Coordinates of C-alpha atoms in Angstrom, one line a residue:
X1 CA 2.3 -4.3 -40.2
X2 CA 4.8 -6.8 -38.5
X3 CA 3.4 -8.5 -35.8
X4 CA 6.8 -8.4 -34.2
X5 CA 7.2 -5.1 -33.8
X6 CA 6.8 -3.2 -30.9
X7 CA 4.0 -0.8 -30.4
X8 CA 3.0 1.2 -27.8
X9 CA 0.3 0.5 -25.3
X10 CA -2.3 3.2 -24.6
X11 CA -4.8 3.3 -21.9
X12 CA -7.9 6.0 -22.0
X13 CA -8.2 7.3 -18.5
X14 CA -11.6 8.8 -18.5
X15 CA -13.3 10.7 -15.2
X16 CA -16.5 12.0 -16.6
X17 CA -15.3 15.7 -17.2
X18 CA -11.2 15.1 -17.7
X19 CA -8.3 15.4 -15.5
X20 CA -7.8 19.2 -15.1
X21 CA -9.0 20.0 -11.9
X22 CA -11.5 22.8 -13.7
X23 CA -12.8 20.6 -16.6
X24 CA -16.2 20.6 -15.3
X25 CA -16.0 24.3 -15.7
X26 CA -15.1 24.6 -19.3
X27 CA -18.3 25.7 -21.7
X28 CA -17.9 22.4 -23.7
X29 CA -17.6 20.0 -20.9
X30 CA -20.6 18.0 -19.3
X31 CA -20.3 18.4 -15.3
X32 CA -23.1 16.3 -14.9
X33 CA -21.3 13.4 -17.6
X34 CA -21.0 10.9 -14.6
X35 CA -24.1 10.1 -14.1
X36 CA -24.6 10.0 -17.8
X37 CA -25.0 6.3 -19.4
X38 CA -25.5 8.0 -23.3
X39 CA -22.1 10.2 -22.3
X40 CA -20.0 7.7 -20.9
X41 CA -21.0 5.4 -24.6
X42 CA -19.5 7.7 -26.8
X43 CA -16.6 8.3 -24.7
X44 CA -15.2 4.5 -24.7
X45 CA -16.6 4.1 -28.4
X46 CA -14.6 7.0 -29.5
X47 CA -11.7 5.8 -27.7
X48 CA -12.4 2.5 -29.7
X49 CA -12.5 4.4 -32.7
X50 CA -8.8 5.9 -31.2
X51 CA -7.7 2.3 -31.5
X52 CA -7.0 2.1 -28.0
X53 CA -5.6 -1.0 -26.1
X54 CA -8.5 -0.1 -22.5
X55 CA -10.0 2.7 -21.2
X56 CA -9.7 3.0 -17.8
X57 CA -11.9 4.0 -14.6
X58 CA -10.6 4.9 -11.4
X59 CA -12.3 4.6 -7.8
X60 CA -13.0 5.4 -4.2
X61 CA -14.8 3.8 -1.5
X62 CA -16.1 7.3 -0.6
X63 CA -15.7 11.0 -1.2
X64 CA -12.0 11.6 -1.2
X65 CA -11.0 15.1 -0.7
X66 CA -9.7 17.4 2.4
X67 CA -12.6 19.9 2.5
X68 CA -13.4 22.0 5.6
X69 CA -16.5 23.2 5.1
X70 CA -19.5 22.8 2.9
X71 CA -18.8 25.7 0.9
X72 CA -15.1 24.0 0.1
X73 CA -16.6 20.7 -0.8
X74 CA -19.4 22.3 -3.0
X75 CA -16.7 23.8 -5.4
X76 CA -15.4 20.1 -6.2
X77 CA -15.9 18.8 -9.8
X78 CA -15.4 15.3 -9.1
X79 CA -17.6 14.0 -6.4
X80 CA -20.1 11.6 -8.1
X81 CA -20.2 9.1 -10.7
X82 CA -21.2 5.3 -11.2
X83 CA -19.6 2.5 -10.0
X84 CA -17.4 1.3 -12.5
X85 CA -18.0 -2.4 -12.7
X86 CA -21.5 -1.8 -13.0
X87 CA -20.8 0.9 -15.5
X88 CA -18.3 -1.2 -17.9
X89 CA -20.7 -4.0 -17.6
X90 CA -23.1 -1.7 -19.8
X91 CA -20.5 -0.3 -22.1
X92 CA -19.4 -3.8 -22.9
X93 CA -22.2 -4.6 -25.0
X94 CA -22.3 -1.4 -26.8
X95 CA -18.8 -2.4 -27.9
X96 CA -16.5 -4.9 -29.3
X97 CA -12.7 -4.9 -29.4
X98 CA -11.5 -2.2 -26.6
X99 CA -10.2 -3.2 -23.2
X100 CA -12.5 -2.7 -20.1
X101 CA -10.8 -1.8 -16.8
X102 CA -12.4 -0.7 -13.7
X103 CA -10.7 0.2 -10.0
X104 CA -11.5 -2.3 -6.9
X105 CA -9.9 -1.7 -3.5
X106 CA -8.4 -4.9 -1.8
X107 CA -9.4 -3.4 1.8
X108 CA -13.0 -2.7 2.0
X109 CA -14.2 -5.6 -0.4
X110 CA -14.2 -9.5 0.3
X111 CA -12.2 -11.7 -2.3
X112 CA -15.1 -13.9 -3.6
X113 CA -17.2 -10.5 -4.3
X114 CA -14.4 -9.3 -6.3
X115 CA -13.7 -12.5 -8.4
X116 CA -17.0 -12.6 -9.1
X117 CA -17.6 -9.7 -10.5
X118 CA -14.5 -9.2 -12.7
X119 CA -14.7 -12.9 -13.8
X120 CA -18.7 -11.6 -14.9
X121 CA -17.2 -8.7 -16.4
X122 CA -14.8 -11.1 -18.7
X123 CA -17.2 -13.4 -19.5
X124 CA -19.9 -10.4 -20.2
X125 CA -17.2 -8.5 -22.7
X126 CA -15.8 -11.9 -24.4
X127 CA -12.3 -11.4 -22.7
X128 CA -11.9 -7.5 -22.2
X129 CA -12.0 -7.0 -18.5
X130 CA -9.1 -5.8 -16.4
X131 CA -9.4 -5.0 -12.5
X132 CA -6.9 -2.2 -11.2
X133 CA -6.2 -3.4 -7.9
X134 CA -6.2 -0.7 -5.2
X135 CA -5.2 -0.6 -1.0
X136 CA -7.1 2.7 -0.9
X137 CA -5.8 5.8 0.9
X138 CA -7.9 7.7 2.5
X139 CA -9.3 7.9 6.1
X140 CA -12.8 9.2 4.4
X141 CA -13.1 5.4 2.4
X142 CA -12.4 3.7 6.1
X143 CA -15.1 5.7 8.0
X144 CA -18.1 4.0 5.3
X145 CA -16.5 0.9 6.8
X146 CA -16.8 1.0 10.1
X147 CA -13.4 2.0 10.8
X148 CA -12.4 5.8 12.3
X149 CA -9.0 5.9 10.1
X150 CA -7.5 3.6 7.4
X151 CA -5.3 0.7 7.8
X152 CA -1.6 1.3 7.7
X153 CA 0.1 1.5 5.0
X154 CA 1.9 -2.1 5.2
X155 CA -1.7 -3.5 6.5
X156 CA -3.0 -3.0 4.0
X157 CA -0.5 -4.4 1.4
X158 CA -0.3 -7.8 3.6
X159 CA -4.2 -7.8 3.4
X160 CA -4.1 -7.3 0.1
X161 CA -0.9 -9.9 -1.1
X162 CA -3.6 -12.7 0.7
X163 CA -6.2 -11.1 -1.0
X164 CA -5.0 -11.8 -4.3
X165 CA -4.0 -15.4 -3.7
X166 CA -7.5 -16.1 -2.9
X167 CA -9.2 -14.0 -6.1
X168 CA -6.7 -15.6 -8.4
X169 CA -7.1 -19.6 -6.8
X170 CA -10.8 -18.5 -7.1
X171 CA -10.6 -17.9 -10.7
X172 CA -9.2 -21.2 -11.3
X173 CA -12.4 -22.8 -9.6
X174 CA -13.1 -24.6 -12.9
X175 CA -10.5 -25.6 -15.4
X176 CA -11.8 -24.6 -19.4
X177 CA -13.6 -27.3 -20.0
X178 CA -15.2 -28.3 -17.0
X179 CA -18.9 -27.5 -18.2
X180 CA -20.1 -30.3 -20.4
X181 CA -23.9 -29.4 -20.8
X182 CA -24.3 -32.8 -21.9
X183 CA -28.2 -33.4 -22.3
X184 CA -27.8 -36.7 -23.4
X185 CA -26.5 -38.0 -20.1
X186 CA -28.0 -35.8 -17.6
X187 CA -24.2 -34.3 -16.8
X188 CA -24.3 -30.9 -16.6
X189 CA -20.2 -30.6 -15.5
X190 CA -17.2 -33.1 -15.0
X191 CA -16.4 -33.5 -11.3
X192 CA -12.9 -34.2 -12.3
X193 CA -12.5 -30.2 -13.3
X194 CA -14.1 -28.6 -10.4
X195 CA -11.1 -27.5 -7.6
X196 CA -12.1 -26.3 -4.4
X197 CA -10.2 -23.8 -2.7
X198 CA -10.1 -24.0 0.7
X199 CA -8.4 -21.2 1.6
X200 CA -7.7 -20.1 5.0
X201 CA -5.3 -17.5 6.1
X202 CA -4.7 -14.2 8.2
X203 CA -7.6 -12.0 6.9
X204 CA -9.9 -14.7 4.7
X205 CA -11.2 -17.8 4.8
X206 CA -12.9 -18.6 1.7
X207 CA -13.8 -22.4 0.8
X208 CA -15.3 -21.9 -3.1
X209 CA -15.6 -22.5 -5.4
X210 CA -16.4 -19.6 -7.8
X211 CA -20.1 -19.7 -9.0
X212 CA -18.6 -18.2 -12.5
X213 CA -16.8 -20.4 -15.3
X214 CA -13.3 -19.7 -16.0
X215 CA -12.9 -16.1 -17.3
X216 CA -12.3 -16.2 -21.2
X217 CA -8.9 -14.6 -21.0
X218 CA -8.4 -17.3 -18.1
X219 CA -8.1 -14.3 -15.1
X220 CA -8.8 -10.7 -16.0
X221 CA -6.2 -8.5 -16.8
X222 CA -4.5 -7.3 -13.5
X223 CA -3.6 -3.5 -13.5
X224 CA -1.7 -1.7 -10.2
X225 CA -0.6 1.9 -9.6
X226 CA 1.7 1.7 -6.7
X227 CA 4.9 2.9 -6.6
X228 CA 6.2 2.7 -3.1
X229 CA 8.3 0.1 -2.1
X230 CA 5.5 -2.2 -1.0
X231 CA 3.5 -1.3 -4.1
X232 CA 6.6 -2.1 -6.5
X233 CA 6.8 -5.2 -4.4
X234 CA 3.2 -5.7 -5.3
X235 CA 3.2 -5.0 -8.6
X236 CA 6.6 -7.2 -9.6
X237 CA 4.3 -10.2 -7.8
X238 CA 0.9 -9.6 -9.4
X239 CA 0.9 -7.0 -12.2
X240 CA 0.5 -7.2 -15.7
X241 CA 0.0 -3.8 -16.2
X242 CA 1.5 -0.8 -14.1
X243 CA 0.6 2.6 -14.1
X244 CA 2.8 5.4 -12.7
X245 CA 3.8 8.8 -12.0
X246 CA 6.8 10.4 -13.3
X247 CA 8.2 13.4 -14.7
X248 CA 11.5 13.4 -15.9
X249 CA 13.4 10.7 -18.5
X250 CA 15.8 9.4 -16.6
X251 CA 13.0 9.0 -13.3
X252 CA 11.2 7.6 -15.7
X253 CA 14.4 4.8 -16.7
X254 CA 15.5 4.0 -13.1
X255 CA 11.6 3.1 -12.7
X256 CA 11.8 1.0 -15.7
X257 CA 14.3 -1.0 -14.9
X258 CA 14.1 -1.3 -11.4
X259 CA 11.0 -2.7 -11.5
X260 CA 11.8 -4.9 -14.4
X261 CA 14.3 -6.4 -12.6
X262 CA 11.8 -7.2 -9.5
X263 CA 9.7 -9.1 -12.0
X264 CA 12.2 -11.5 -12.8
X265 CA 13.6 -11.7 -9.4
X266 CA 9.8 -12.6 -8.5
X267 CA 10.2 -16.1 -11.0
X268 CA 8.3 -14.1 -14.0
X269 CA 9.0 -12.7 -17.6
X270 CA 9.8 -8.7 -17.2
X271 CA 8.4 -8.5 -20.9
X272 CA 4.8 -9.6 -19.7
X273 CA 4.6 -6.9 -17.7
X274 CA 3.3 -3.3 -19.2
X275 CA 4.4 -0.3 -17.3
X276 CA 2.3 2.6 -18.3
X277 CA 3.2 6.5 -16.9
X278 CA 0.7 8.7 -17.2
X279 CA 0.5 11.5 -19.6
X280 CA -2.2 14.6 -19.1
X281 CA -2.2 15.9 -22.9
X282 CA -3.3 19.7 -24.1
X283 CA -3.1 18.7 -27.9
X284 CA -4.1 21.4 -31.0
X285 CA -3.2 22.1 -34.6
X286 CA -0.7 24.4 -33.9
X287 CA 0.8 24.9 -30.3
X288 CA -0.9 28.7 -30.0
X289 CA -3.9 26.7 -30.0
X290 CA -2.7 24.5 -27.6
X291 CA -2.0 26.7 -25.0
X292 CA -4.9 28.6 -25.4
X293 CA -7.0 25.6 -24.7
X294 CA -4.6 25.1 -21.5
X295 CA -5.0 28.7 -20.5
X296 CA -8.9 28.5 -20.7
X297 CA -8.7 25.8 -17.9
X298 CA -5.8 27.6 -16.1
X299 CA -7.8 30.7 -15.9
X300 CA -11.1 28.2 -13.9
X301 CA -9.1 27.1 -11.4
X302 CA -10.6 27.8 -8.2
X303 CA -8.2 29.1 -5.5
X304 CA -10.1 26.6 -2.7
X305 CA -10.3 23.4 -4.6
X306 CA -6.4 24.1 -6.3
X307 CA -4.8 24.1 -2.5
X308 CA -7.4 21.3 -1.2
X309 CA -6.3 18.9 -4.4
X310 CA -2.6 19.7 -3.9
X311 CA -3.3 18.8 0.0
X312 CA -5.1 15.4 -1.1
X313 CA -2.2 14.9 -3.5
X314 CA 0.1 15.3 -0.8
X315 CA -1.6 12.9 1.6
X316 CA -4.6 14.9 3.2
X317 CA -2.0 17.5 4.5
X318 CA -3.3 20.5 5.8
X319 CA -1.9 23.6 4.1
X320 CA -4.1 26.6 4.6
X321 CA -1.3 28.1 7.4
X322 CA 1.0 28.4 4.9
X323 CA 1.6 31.9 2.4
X324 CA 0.5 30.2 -0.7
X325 CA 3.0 32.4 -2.9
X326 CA 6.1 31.3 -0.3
X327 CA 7.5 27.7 -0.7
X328 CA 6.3 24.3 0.3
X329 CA 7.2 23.3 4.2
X330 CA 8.5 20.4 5.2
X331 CA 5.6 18.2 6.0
X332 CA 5.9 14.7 8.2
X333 CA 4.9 11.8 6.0
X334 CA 1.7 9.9 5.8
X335 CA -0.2 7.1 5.2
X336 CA -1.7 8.1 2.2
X337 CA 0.6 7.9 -1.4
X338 CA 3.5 8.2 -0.1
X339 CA 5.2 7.8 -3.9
X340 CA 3.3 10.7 -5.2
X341 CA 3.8 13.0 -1.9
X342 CA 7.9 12.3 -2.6
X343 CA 7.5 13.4 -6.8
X344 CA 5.4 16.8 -5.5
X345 CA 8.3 17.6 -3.4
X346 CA 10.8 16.9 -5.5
X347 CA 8.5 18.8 -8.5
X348 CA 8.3 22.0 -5.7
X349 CA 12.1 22.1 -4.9
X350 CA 13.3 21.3 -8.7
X351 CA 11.5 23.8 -10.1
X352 CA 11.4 26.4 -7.4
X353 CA 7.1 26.6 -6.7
X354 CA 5.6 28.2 -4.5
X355 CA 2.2 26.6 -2.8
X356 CA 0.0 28.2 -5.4
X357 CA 2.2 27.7 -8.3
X358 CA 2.3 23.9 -7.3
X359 CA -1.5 23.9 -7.2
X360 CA -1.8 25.2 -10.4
X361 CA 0.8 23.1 -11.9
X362 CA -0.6 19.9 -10.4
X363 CA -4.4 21.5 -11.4
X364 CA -3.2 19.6 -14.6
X365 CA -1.8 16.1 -14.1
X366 CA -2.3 15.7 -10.6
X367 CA 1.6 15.0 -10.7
X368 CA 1.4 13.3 -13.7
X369 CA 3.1 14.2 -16.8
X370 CA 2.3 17.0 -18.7
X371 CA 2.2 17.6 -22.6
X372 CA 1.3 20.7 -24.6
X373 CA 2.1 21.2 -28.1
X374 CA 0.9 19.6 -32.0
X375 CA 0.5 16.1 -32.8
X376 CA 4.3 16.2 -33.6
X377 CA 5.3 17.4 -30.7
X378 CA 3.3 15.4 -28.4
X379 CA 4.3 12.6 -30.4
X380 CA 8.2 13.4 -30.1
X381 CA 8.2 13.3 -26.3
X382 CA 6.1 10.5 -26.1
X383 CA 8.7 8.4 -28.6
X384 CA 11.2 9.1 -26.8
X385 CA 10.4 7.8 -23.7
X386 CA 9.0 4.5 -25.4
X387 CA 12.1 4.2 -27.6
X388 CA 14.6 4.7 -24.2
X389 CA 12.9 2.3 -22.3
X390 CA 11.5 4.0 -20.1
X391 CA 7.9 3.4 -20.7
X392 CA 6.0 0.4 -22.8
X393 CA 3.3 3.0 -23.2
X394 CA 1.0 5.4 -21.3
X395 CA -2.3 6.0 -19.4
X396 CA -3.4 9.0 -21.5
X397 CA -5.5 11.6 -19.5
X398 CA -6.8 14.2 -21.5
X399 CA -7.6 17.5 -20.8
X400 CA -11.4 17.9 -20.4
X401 CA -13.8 15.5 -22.0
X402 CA -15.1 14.9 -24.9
X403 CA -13.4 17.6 -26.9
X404 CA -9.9 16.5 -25.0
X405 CA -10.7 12.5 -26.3
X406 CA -11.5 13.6 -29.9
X407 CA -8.6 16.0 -30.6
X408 CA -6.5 13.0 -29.1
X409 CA -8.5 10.7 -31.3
X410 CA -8.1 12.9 -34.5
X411 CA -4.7 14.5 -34.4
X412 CA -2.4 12.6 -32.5
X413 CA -3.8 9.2 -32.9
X414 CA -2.5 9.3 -36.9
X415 CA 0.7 11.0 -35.8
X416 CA 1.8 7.8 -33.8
X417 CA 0.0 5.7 -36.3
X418 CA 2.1 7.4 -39.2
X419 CA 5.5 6.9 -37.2
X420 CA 4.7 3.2 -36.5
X421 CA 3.8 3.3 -33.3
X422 CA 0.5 2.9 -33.2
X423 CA -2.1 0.1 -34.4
X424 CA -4.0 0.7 -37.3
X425 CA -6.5 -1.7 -36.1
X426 CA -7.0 -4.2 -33.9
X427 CA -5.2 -7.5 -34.3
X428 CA -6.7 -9.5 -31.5
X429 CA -10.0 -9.9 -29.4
X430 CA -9.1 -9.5 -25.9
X431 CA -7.4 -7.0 -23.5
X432 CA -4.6 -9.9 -23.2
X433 CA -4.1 -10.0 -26.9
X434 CA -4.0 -6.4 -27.4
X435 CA -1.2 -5.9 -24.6
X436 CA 0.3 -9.2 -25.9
X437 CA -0.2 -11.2 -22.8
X438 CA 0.0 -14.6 -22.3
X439 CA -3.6 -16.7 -21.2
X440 CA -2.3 -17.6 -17.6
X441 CA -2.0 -21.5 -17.4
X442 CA -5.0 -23.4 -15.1
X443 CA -3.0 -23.9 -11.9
X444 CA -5.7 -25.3 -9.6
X445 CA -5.4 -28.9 -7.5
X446 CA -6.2 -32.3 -8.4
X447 CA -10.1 -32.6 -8.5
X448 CA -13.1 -31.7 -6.5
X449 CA -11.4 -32.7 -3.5
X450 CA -8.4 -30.2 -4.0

């Protein structure tokens, strides 16, 4: 295989039972799976197997729905698992080549916390840790903090532009070979290689230095889903990996290149950053299989928790007013996702839903995009979006877990693989060489003084 060609880049996103609002309903799914060490092991190892680039855990501060009663909430499939860091710090001794990534929010965490714990992570896995950087979005995640509602929206991106300067100058605490462990002389580290930071600013002040070497990959792989304005801003600064929500080609294309073009105008190399739409796949032998499997779920979707996930979706709106069979209202904007709350409407009015079709339609993806069909199919519409430049990969969510995973795994794994696509097996050790990322230079001061 030429190591100049270009392949795509696949994340596993993996919440315990799979993406489809009803997973944890299916026969074969494990409801219970997220509290579930022995579960969550095979998962990532057969996603290993998969030759996959990371798997990938998302996050809350808290429980994040719209429920209105206890009746509403007790229908949710979704509601507990571990916290990820904690959780990939496990899995990265039970394996050896895949990419760990795990979500931390920027607004109810403290910068040295975080960069101590991801640069652990890194140092734990050899070089395999990535942090997906959140602003968080709900008022629930605020009110475990002290707070009655959530920042605003541009709050919490300032907070969280300062909050990376600090993680990142905290990372750079030591240069590589600051640690001599020199018996001989009684030095245990050169005083030369040891920067303090010093940093003090609108939200932190945070003097260092990090009481962690320098992560093997130098910093952790940074991943970022935003797709607002402020969270392209954020992502063209800081990114090295973007995930995103789309649903058409050429949506997909003006993303692409629009926030391509930010990267360079932000001073850095558009080609070492990884942008990464999500895909929900339904994947069988034939595509009568396929939607059968699709249909199964379909048919478990709960009425309740369908229009209280479309109202999370769409920023903790509250629909249950509206005829669920007439059309989506006009609602006033809010501070949740604003990105996603825009592609629902658009999805509603280009495709004619009404509320309960929407639900059902997002019961899927959450918004994301959806794929039903055989390896070859799959594989087509995946292609072409990596081949018109519209994506350098995707975030692939499958159905319900495992049996989602291992028909991915078995059937249109090879596909890709057979087209060229696709790795055959791993080339490098760490997350950075596997997205073909480059180690980030040592940019601290002059010395212990610094």
């Amino acid at each position: 295989m030429s190591p100049q060609r270009r392949m795509m880049k696949l994340g596993a996103f993996l919440p315990a039972p799979g993406h489809h609002v009803a997973a944890w309903r299916h026969p074969n799914a494990r409801p219970d799976g997220g509290l579930d060490f022995d579960y969550y092991r095979g998962l990532v190892q057969t996603a290993e197997r998969g030759l996959f680039d990371m798997v990938f855990l998302s996050d809350g501060a808290g429980v994040r729905t719209k429920y209105r009663d206890a009746d509403e909430l007790s229908r949710q499939g979704r509601m507990v698992h571990f916290e990820p860091l904690t959780l990939l710090s496990a899995l990265a001794v039970h394996t050896s080549r895949i990419g760990l990534t795990a979500t931390a929010s920027t607004t109810y965490n403290e910068p040295f916390n975080v960069a101590r714990a991801f640069a652990s992570l890194d140092h734990l896995s050899a070089g395999r840790s990535g942090w997906n950087v959140v602003t968080s979005a709900t008022d629930a995640e605020a009110r475990n903090f002290n707070l009655d509602k959530q920042p605003a929206h541009a709050d919490r991106y300032r907070r969280a532009r300062e909050f990376m300067e600090v993680v990142t100058g905290l990372w750079d605490s030591w240069e590589d070979d600051a640690f001599l462990y020199d018996k001989a002389s009684g030095r245990f580290f050169d005083p030369a290689k040891l920067h303090i930071l010093g940093h003090e600013g609108e939200h932190f002040r945070v003097r260092g230095p990090l009481n962690v070497a320098r992560p093997p990959q130098g910093h952790p792989v940074i991943v970022q889903a935003g797709s607002s304005p402020d969270g392209q801003d954020f992502a063209a600064r800081w990114a090295e990996v973007v995930f995103t929500v789309q649903q058409t080609l050429d949506g997909a294309q003006t993303y692409y290149r629009g926030l391509k073009k930010q990267v360079a105008d932000h001073g850095r190399d558009p080609d070492q950053v990884k942008i990464l739409p999500g895909a929900f796949i339904v994947v069988g032998r034939t595509k009568a299989e396929a939607e059968d499997k699709y249909a199964t779920l379909q048919d478990l979707v709960d009425p309740v928790v369908g229009l209280g996930m479309l109202s999370y979706q769409l920023g903790m709106v509250d629909l249950s007013g509206h005829d669920l069979d007439g059309p989506l209202p006009e609602l006033p904007p809010t501070e949740g996702s604003t990105s996603k709350q825009q592609l629902l409407y658009d999805k509603a009015r280009r495709e004619g839903l009404t509320i309960r079709e929407l639900y059902l339609s997002v019961a899927a993806g959450r918004g994301h995009r959806f794929l039903l069909g055989t390896p070859e199919t799959i594989a087509d519409a995946l292609e072409e979006w990596f081949v018109a430049e519209a994506a350098d990969g995707f975030n692939i969510m499958p159905d319900y877990l495992p049996d989602g995973l291992d028909a991915i795994v078995e059937l249109l794994v090879p596909e890709l693989q057979r087209r060229g696509l696709m790795r055959t097996e791993y080339e490098g050790a760490t997350l950075r060489e596997h997205l073909g990322l480059r180690r980030p230079a040592f940019r601290g001061g002059t010395g212990a003084a610094s």
